[in-house]
Coordinates of C-alpha atoms in Angstrom, one line a residue:
X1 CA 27.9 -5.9 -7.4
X2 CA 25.6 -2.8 -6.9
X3 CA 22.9 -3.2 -4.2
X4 CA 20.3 -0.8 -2.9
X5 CA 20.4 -0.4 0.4
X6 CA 17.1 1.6 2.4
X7 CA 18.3 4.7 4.2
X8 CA 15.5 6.6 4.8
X9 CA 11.6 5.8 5.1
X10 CA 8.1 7.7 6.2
X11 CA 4.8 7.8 6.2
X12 CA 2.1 9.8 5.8
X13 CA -2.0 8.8 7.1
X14 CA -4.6 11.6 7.0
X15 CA -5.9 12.4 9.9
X16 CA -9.6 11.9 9.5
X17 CA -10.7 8.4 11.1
X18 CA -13.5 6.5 10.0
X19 CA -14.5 3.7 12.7
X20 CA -16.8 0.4 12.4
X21 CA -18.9 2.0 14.6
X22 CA -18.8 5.6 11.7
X23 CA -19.9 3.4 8.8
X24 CA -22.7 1.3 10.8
X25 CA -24.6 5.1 10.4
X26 CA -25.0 4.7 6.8
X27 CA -25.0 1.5 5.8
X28 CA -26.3 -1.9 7.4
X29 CA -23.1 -3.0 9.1
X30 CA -21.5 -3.2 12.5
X31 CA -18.1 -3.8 14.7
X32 CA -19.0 -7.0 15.3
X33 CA -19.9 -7.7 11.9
X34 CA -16.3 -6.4 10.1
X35 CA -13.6 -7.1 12.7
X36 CA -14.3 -10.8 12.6
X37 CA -14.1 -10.8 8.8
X38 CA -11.5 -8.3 8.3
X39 CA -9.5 -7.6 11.5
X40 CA -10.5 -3.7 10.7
X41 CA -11.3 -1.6 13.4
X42 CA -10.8 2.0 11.1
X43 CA -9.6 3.3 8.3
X44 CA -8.6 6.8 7.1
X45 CA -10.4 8.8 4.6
X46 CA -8.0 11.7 3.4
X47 CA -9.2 15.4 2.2
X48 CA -6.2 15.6 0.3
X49 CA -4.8 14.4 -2.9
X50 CA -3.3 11.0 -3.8
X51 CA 0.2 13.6 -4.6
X52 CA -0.1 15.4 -1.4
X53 CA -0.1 12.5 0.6
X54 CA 3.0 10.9 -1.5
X55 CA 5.2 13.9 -1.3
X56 CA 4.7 14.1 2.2
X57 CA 5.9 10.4 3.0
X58 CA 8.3 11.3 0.6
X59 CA 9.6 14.4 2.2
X60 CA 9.5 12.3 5.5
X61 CA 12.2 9.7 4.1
X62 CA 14.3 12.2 2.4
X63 CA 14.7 13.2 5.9
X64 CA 15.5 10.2 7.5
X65 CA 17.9 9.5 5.1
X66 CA 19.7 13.1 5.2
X67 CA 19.0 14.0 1.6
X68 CA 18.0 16.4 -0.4
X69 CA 15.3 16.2 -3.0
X70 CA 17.5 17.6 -5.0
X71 CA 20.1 14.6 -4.9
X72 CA 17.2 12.0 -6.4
X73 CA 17.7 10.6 -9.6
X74 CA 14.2 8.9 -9.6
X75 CA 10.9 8.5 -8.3
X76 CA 8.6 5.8 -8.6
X77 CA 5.1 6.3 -7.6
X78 CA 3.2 3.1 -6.8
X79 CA -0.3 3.9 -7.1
X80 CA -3.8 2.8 -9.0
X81 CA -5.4 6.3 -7.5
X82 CA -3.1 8.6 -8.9
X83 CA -4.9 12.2 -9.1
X84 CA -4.6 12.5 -12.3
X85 CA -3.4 10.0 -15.7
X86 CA -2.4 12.6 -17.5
X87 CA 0.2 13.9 -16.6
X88 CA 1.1 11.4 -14.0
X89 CA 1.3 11.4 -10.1
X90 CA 4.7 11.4 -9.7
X91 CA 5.6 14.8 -11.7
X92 CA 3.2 16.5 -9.4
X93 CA 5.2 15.1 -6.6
X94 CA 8.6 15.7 -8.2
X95 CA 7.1 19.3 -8.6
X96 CA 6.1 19.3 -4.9
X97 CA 9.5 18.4 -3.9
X98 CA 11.7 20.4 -6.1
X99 CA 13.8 17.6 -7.3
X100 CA 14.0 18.6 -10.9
X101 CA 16.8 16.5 -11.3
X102 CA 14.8 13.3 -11.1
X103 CA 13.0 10.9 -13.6
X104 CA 9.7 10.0 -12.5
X105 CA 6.7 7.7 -13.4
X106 CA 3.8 6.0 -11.7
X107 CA 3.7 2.1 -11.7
X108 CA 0.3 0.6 -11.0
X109 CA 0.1 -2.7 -9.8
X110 CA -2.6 -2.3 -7.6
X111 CA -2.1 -3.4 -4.1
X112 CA 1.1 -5.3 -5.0
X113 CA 2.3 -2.1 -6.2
X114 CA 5.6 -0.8 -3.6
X115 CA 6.9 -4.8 -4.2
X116 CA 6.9 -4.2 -8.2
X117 CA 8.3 -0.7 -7.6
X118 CA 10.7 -1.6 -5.2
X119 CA 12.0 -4.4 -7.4
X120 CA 12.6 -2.0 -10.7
X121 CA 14.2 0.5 -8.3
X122 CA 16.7 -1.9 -7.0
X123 CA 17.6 -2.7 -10.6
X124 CA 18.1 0.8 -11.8
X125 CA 20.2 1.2 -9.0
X126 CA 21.9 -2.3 -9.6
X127 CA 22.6 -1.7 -13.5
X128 CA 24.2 1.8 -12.6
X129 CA 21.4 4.1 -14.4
X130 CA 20.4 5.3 -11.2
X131 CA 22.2 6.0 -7.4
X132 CA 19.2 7.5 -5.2
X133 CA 15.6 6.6 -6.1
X134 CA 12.7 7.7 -3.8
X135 CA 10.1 4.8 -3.8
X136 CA 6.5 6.0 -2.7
X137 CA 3.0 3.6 -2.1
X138 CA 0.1 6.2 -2.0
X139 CA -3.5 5.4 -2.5
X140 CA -6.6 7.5 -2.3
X141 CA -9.2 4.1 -2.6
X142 CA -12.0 6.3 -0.3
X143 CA -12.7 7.8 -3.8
X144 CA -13.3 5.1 -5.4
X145 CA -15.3 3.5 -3.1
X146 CA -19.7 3.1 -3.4
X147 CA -20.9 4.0 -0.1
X148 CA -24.1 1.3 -0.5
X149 CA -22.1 -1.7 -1.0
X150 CA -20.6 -2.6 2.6
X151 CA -18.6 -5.9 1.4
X152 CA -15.9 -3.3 -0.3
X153 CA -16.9 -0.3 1.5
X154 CA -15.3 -1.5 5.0
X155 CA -12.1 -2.7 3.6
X156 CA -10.1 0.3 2.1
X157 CA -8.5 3.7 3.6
X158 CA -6.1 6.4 2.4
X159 CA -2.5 6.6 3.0
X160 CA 1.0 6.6 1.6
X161 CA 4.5 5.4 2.8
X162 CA 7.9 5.4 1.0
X163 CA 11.9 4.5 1.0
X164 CA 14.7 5.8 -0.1
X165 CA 17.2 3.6 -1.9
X166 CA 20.6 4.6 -2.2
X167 CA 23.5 2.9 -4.1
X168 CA 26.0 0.6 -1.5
X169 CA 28.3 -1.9 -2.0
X170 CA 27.4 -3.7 0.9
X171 CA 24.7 -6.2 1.0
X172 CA 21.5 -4.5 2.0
X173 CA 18.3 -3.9 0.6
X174 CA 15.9 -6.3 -1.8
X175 CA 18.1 -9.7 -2.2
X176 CA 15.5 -11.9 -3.9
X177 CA 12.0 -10.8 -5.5
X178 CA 10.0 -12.9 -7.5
X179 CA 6.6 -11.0 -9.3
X180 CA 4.0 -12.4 -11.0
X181 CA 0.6 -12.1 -12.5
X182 CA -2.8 -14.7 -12.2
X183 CA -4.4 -12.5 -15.3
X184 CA -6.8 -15.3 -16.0
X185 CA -8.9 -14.3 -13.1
X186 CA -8.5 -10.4 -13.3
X187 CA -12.3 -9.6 -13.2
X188 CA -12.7 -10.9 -9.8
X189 CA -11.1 -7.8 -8.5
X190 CA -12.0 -5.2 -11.1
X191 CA -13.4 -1.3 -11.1
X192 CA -14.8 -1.6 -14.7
X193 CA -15.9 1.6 -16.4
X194 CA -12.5 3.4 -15.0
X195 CA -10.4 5.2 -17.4
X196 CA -10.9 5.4 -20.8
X197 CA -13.1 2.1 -21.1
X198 CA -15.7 4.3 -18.7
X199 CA -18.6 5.9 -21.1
X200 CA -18.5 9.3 -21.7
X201 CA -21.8 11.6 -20.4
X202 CA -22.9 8.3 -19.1
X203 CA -26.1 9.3 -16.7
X204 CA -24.2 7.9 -13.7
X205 CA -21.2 9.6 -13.8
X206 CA -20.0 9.9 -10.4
X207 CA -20.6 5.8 -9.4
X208 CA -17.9 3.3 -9.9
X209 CA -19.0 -0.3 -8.7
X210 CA -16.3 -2.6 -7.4
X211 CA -16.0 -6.1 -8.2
X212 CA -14.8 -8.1 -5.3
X213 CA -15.7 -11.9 -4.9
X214 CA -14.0 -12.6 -2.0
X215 CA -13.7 -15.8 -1.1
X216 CA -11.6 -16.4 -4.5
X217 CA -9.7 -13.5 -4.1
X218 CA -8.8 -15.1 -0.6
X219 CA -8.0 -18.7 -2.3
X220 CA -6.0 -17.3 -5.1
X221 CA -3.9 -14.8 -2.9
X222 CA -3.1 -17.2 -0.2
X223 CA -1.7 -19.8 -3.0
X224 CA -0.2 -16.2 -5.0
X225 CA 2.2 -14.9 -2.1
X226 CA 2.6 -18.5 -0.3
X227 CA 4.2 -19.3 -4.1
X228 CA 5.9 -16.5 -4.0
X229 CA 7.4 -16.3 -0.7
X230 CA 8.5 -19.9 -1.3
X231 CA 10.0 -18.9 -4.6
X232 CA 12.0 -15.9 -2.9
X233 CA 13.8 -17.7 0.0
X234 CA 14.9 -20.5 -2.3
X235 CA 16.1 -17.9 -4.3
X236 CA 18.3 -16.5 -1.7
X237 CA 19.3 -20.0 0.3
X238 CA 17.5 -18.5 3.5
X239 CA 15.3 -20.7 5.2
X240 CA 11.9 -19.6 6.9
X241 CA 13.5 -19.7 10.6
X242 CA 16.1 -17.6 9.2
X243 CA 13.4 -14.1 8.5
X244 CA 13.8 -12.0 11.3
X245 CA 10.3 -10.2 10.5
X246 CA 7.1 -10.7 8.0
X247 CA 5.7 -7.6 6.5
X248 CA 2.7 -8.9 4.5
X249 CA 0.1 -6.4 3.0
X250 CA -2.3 -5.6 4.9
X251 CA -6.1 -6.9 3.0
X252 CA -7.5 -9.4 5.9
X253 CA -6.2 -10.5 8.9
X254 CA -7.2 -14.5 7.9
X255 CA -5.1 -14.0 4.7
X256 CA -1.7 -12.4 6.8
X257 CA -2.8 -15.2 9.2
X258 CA -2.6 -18.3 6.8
X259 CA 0.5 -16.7 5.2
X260 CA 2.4 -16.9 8.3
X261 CA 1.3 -20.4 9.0
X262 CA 2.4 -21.7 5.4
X263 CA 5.6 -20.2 6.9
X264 CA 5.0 -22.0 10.1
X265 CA 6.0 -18.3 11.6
X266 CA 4.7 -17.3 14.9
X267 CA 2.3 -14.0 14.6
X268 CA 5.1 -12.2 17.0
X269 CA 7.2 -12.5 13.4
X270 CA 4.7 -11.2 11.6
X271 CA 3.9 -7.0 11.5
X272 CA -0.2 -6.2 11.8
X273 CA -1.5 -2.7 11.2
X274 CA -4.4 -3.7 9.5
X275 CA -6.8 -2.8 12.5
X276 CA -6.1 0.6 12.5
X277 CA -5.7 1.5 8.5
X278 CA -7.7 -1.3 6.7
X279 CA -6.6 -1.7 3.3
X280 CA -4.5 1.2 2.1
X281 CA -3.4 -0.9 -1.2
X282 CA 0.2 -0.3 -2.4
X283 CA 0.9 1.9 0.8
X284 CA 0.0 -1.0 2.8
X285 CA 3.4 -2.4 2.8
X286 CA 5.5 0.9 3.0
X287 CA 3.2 2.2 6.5
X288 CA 3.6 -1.4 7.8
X289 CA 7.8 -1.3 7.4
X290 CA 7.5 2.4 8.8
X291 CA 5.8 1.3 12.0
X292 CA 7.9 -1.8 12.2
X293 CA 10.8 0.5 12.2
X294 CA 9.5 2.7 14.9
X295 CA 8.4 0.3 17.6
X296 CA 11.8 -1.5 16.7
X297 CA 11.1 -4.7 15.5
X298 CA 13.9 -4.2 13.1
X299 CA 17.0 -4.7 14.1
X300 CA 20.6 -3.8 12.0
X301 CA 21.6 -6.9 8.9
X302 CA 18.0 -8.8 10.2
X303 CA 15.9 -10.1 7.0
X304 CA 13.0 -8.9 6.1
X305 CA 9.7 -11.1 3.9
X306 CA 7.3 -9.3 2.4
X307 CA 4.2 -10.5 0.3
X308 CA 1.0 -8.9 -1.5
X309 CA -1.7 -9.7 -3.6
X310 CA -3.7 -7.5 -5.9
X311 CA -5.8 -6.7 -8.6
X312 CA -4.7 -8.1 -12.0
X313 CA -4.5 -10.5 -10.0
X314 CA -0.9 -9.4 -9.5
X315 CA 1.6 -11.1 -6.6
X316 CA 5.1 -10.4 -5.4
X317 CA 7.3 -10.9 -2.7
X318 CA 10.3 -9.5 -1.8
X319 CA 13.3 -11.0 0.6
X320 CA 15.2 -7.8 2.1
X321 CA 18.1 -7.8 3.9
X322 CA 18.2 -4.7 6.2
X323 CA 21.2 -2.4 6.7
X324 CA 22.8 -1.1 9.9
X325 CA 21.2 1.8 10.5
X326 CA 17.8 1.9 12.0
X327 CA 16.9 5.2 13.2
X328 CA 16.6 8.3 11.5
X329 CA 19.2 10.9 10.1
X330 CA 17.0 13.5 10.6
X331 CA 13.3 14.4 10.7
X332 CA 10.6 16.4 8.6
X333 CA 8.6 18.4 10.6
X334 CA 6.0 18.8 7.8
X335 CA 2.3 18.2 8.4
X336 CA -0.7 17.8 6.0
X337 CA -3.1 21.1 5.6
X338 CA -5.6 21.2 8.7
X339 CA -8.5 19.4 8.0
X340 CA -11.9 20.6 8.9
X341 CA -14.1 17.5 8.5
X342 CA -14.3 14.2 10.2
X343 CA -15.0 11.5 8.2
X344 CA -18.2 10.8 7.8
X345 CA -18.4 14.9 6.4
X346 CA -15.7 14.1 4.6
X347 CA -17.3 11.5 2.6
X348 CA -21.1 12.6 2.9
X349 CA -21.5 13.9 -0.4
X350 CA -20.5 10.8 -2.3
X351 CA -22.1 8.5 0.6
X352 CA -25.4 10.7 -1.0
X353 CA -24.4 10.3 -4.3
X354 CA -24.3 6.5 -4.5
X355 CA -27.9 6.0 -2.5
X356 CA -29.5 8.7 -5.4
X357 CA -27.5 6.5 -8.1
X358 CA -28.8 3.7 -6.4
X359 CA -32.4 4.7 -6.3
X360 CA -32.4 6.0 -10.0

């Protein structure tokens, strides 16, 4: 049997940081008002596109995994920013990379997106199609964003992270996945009016509003990756003392927090970057294995649990079973284009254009 073991992995987080403290100047918000709710200190707001940031994390694993773009036979972009529809996010990637050899496409499951992705990459690899598949979370969710609501508005950042999956007959990589989808309550977390359901020459063209209710988001996505992680290690015959380390996305700290105690897992199991990002989407999951991998809290043939929960209402988890290397084969030295702005610049003309649509 094929596995697909993770040799390389990187991230990518712009470096413009928006603070608590940033958004209590234009809206009616505070620290002490989001941190308790959310366990978000600051998010990052990019001045680059969804793609940029995606090759970037992308050239970062390559690295790590001392390959060449030009070795990839895929790319899977997980993303529900993508830059552009048509064509897709990933060709503009595959473009940026030069790894004209590769099939590409974007998958969009919203913030469960790197667990779907991850899981069809491990089966191309399994079934043979494919040997080397570069996996990549990247959001752009700043864009998205109206500047006048602050129960959504505090919540999401910018980023991407990635893996590289390579071919191995040795067991490694994603051992038991189990995906799923709660469609019967998708308009609780729902940009409506985006893509080609949105009115043409509407006279508020540049406003999207966000539907968020949040308190049965936070019911149904506890019960949707509790399920699921349940589901997964029964799956595999591991028991919950046997995961070495949790890597849940990253929405709200009470959320990752209940998770772990369905789990009856210790939070010293349990990888937290949520304070410094916020919710970054399907790149949540990617950054948070990235760091976990740099401060060493994985360690050669541990397991690893992941979780997430997103719009749709999709949910996934994903049992992973980590190889024996756990440091880089190499590194990219590759940095974004300077950026001239902090954030609140950054975002000032669409903080502007939601209080005029607002007021019309």
């Amino acid at each position: 049997m094929k596995y697909a073991n993770i040799t390389g992995w990187g991230k990518c987080l712009p470096p413009a940081v928006l603070t608590n403290d940033d958004l209590s100047t234009i809206m009616d918000t505070s620290d002490e008002w989001i941190y308790p709710r959310t366990g978000i200190k600051a998010r990052r707001v990019s001045h680059v596109s969804n793609s940029t940031l995606a090759t970037l994390a992308g050239r970062r694993a390559l690295a790590c995994a001392g390959l060449e773009a030009s070795e990839l036979d895929g790319i899977i972009l997980a993303t529900a920013t993508p830059g552009t529809l048509v064509p897709n996010g990933a060709s503009a990637v595959q473009q940026a990379l030069g790894a004209h050899q590769a099939a590409v496409f974007d998958l969009n499951a919203a913030c469960t997106g790197f667990v779907y992705a991850l899981s069809v990459a491990t089966s191309l690899v399994q079934t043979g199609m494919m040997s080397k598949v570069l996996v990549i979370g990247a959001e752009r969710l700043t864009q998205l964003l109206d500047w006048a609501k602050r129960d959504t508005a505090v919540l999401f950042g910018d980023g991407a992270g990635a893996v590289v999956l390579e071919a191995s007959d040795i067991e490694s990589g994603l051992i038991a996945n189990k995906l799923g989808c709660d469609s019967e309550a998708r308009e609780i977390l729902h940009v409506p009016n985006f893509g080609t359901d949105r009115v043409r020459f509407a006279d508020i063209d540049g406003l999207f509003t966000f539907n968020f209710e949040g308190q049965e988001i936070f019911k149904r996505a506890v019960r949707g990756m509790g399920e699921a992680t349940g589901a997964v290690l029964a799956q595999a015959g591991i028991a919950p003392e046997q995961v070495d380390l949790i890597v849940p996305h990253q929405a709200n700290m009470r959320i990752i927090e209940t998770l772990a105690k369905r789990m009856n897992a210790p939070m010293d199991k349990v990888m937290v970057n949520i304070e410094h990002y916020g919710n970054t989407s399907a790149a949540t999951v990617p950054i948070a294995l990235c760091e976990a991998l740099e401060q060493g809290r994985v360690k050669p043939n541990s397991y690893l649990l992941s979780a997430a929960f997103g719009a749709g209402l999709t949910w996934g988890a994903a049992l992973l079973k980590w190889g024996d290397r756990v440091t880089p084969l190499g590194h990219c030295d590759e940095e974004l284009p300077p950026c001239e702005q902090n954030a609140l610049e950054l975002i000032a003309h669409a903080v502007d254009g939601c209080q005029q649509a607002r007021d019309a």
